[in-house]
XYZ file of C-alpha atoms in Angstrom:
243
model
C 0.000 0.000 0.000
C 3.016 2.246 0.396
C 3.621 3.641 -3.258
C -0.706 4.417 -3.247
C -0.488 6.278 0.360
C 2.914 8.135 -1.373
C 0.427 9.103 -4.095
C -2.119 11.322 -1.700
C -0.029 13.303 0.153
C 3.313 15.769 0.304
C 5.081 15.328 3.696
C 7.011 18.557 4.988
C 9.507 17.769 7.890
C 8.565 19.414 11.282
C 10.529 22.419 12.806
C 13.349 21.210 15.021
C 11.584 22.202 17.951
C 9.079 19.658 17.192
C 11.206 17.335 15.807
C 12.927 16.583 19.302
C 9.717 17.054 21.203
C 8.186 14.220 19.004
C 11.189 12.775 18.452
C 10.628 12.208 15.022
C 14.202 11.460 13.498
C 13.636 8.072 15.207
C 10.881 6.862 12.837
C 9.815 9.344 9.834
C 11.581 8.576 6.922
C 11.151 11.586 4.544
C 12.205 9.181 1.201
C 9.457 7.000 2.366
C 6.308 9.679 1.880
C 4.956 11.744 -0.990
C 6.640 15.028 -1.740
C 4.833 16.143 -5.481
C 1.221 15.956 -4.686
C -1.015 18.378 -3.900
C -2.936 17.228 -0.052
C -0.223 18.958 2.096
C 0.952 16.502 5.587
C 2.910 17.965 8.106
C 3.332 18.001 12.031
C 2.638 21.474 12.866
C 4.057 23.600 15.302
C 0.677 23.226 17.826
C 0.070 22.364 21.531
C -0.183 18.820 21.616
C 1.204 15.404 23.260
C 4.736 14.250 22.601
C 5.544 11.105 21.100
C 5.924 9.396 24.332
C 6.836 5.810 24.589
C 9.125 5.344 27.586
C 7.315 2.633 29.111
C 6.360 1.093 26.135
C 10.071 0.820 24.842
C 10.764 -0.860 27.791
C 9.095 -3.230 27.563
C 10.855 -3.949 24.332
C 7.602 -3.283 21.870
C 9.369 -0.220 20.073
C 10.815 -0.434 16.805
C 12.420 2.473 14.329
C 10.274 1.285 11.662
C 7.940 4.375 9.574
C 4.348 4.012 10.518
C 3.433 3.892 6.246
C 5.387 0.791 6.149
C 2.563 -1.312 8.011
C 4.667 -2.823 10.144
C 5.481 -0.311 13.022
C 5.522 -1.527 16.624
C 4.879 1.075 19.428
C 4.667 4.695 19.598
C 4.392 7.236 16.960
C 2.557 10.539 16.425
C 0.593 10.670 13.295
C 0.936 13.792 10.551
C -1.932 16.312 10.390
C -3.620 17.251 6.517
C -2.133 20.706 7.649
C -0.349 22.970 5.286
C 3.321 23.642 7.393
C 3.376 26.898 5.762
C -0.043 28.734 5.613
C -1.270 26.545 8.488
C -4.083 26.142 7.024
C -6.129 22.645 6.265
C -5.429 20.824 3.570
C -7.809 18.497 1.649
C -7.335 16.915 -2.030
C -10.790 18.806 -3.257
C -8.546 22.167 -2.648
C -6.218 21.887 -4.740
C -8.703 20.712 -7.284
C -7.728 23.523 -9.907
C -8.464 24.713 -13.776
C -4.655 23.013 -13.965
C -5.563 20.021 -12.377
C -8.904 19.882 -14.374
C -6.931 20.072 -17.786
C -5.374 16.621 -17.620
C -5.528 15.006 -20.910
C -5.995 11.470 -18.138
C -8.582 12.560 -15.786
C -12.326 12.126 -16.347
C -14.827 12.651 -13.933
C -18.069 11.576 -15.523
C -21.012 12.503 -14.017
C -24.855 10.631 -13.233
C -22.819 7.758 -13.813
C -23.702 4.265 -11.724
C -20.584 1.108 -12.161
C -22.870 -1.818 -12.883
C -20.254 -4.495 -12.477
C -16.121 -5.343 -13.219
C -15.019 -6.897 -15.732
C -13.267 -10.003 -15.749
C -11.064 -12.147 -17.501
C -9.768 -15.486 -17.131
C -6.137 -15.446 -18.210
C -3.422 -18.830 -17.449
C -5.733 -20.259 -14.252
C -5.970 -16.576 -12.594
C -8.977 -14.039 -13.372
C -7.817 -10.298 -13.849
C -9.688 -7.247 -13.646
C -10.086 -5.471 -16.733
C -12.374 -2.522 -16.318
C -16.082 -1.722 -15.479
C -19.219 -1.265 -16.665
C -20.744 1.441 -16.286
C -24.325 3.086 -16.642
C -24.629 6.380 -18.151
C -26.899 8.966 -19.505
C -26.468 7.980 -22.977
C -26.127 3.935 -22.054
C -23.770 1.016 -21.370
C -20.134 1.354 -22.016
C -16.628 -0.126 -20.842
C -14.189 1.383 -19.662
C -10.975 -0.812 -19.627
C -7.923 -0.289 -17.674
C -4.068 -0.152 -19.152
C -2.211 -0.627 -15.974
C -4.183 -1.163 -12.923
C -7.578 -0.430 -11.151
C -8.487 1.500 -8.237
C -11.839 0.601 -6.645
C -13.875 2.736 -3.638
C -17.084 1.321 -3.184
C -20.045 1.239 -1.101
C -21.716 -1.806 -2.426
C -24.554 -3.533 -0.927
C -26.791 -7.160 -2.447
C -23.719 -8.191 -4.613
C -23.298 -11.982 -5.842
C -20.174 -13.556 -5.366
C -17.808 -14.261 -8.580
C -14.352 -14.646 -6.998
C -13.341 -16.240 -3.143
C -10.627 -14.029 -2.628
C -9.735 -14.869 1.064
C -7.478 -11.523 0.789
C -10.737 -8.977 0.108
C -11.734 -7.479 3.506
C -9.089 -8.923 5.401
C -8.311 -6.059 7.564
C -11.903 -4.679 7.970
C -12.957 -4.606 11.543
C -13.942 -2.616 13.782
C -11.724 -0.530 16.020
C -12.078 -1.835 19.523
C -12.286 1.463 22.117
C -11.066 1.102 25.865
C -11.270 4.346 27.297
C -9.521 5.305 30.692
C -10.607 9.032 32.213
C -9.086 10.922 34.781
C -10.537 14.039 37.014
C -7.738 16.692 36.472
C -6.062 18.148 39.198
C -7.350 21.370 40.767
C -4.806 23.985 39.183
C -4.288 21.986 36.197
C -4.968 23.520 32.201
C -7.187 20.947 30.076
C -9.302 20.915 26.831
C -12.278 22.577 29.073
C -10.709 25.659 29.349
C -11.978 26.107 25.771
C -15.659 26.549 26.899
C -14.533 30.164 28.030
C -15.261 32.507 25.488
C -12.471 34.601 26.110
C -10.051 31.687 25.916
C -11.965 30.822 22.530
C -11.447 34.336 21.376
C -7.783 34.632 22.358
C -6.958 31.553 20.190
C -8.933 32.559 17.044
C -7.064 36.018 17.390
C -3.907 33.851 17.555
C -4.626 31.527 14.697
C -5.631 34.554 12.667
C -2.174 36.458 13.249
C 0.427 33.105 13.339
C -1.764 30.488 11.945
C -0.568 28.446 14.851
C -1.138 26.909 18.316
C -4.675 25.033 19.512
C -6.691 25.908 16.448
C -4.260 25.039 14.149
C -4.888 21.375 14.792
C -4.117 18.825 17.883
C -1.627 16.612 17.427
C -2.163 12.960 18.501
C 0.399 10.504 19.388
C -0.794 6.155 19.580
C 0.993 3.098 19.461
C 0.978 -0.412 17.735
C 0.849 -3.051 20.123
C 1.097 -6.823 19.800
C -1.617 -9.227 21.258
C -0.753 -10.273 24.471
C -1.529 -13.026 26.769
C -0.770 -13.820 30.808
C 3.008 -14.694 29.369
C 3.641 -11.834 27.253
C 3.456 -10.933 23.589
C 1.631 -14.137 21.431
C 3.710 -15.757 19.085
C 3.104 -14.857 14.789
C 2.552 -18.846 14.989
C -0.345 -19.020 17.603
C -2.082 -15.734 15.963
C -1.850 -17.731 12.921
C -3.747 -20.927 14.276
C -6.201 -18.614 16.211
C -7.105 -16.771 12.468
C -7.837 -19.799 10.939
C -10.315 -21.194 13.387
């Protein structure tokens, strides 16, 4: 998935000052993410949570591997859509422009439904081809020269292929929350039901484009599964996914 996630996004390194609070050097690897695309990335120079980690790393469940690898273990802080520079947000339908528009390979047809792929059966493996597709003026193909890129919503659809591999990551994302009162004395995210507070940091964002309403960064970790022994073996996962 690595070259496609390359393809959405330009990464811009943080400043130093967030580079060592994050500690960043450790596991962003600027070769590694896009740098000619539009949708800006970028760890922004906000009021957030560092990077973190101590505990986990020792308990040996830290690696120095980039999170857009897929195979990261413990703590990392993820990249806001935030342009470093205007500090502003930054979404692909922005930078949709008359440039953009003119290129000879992009077609956006419109009132148009994808009735099905098409398939062919090619030395004992079936390939995807194209679709067909539903338009105002009929039925037509449309057939691919290198690859296909499918995001669907489909519902009532008939099997053709038992590709174990289709889906095999969909779940849902288990949530365990743990709360804690804050000390009396303390600064937390309810100091922003004060007006004044509110209007203090939209004067701030308007001058710098910077601190809490410039974004929130937020740091998480990848964690193995773990039983009363420790970390499960890759083997015993494994078994338990095929049952």
């Amino acid at each position: 998935m690595a070259p496609y996630l390359r393809k959405f996004h330009s990464y811009t390194t943080p400043s130093e000052a967030t580079a060592e609070l994050l500690d960043t050097a450790r596991y962003m690897r600027d070769g590694k993410h896009g740098s000619k695309v539009p949708a800006p990335v970028s760890l922004p120079d906000v009021l957030g949570l560092g990077g973190g980690g101590g505990d986990i790393c020792a308990a040996g469940w830290q690696t120095n591997a980039d999170p857009i690898d897929g195979r990261k273990l413990g703590a990392f802080t993820s990249p806001l859509t935030i342009d470093s520079k205007s500090g502003k947000r930054g979404y692909a339908a922005a930078y949709y422009s008359s440039k953009v528009e003119a290129r000879p390979s992009l077609k956006l047809p419109a009132e148009t439904m994808v009735e099905r792929i098409l398939l062919e059966h090619e030395n004992e493996e079936t390939l995807v081809t194209g679709v067909q597709i539903q338009t105002p003026s009929g039925i037509c193909h449309i057939r691919a020269n290198k690859e296909c890129i499918f995001v669907q919503k489909a519902h009532d659809i008939s099997m053709v292929i038992n590709n174990s591999g289709v889906g095999e990551n969909l779940q849902d994302h288990g949530l365990a929350t743990i709360n804690f009162e804050v000390a009396d004395g303390q600064v937390s995210g309810d100091i922003m039901r004060d007006p004044n507070v509110v209007q203090a940091a939209g004067k701030i964002y308007e001058e710098t484009r910077s601190r809490p309403l410039a974004g929130m960064l937020l740091s998480m970790a990848y964690l193995p599964l773990v039983n009363g022994s420790g970390a499960v073996p890759r083997e015993e996962i494994g078994s338990l996914s095929s049952k």
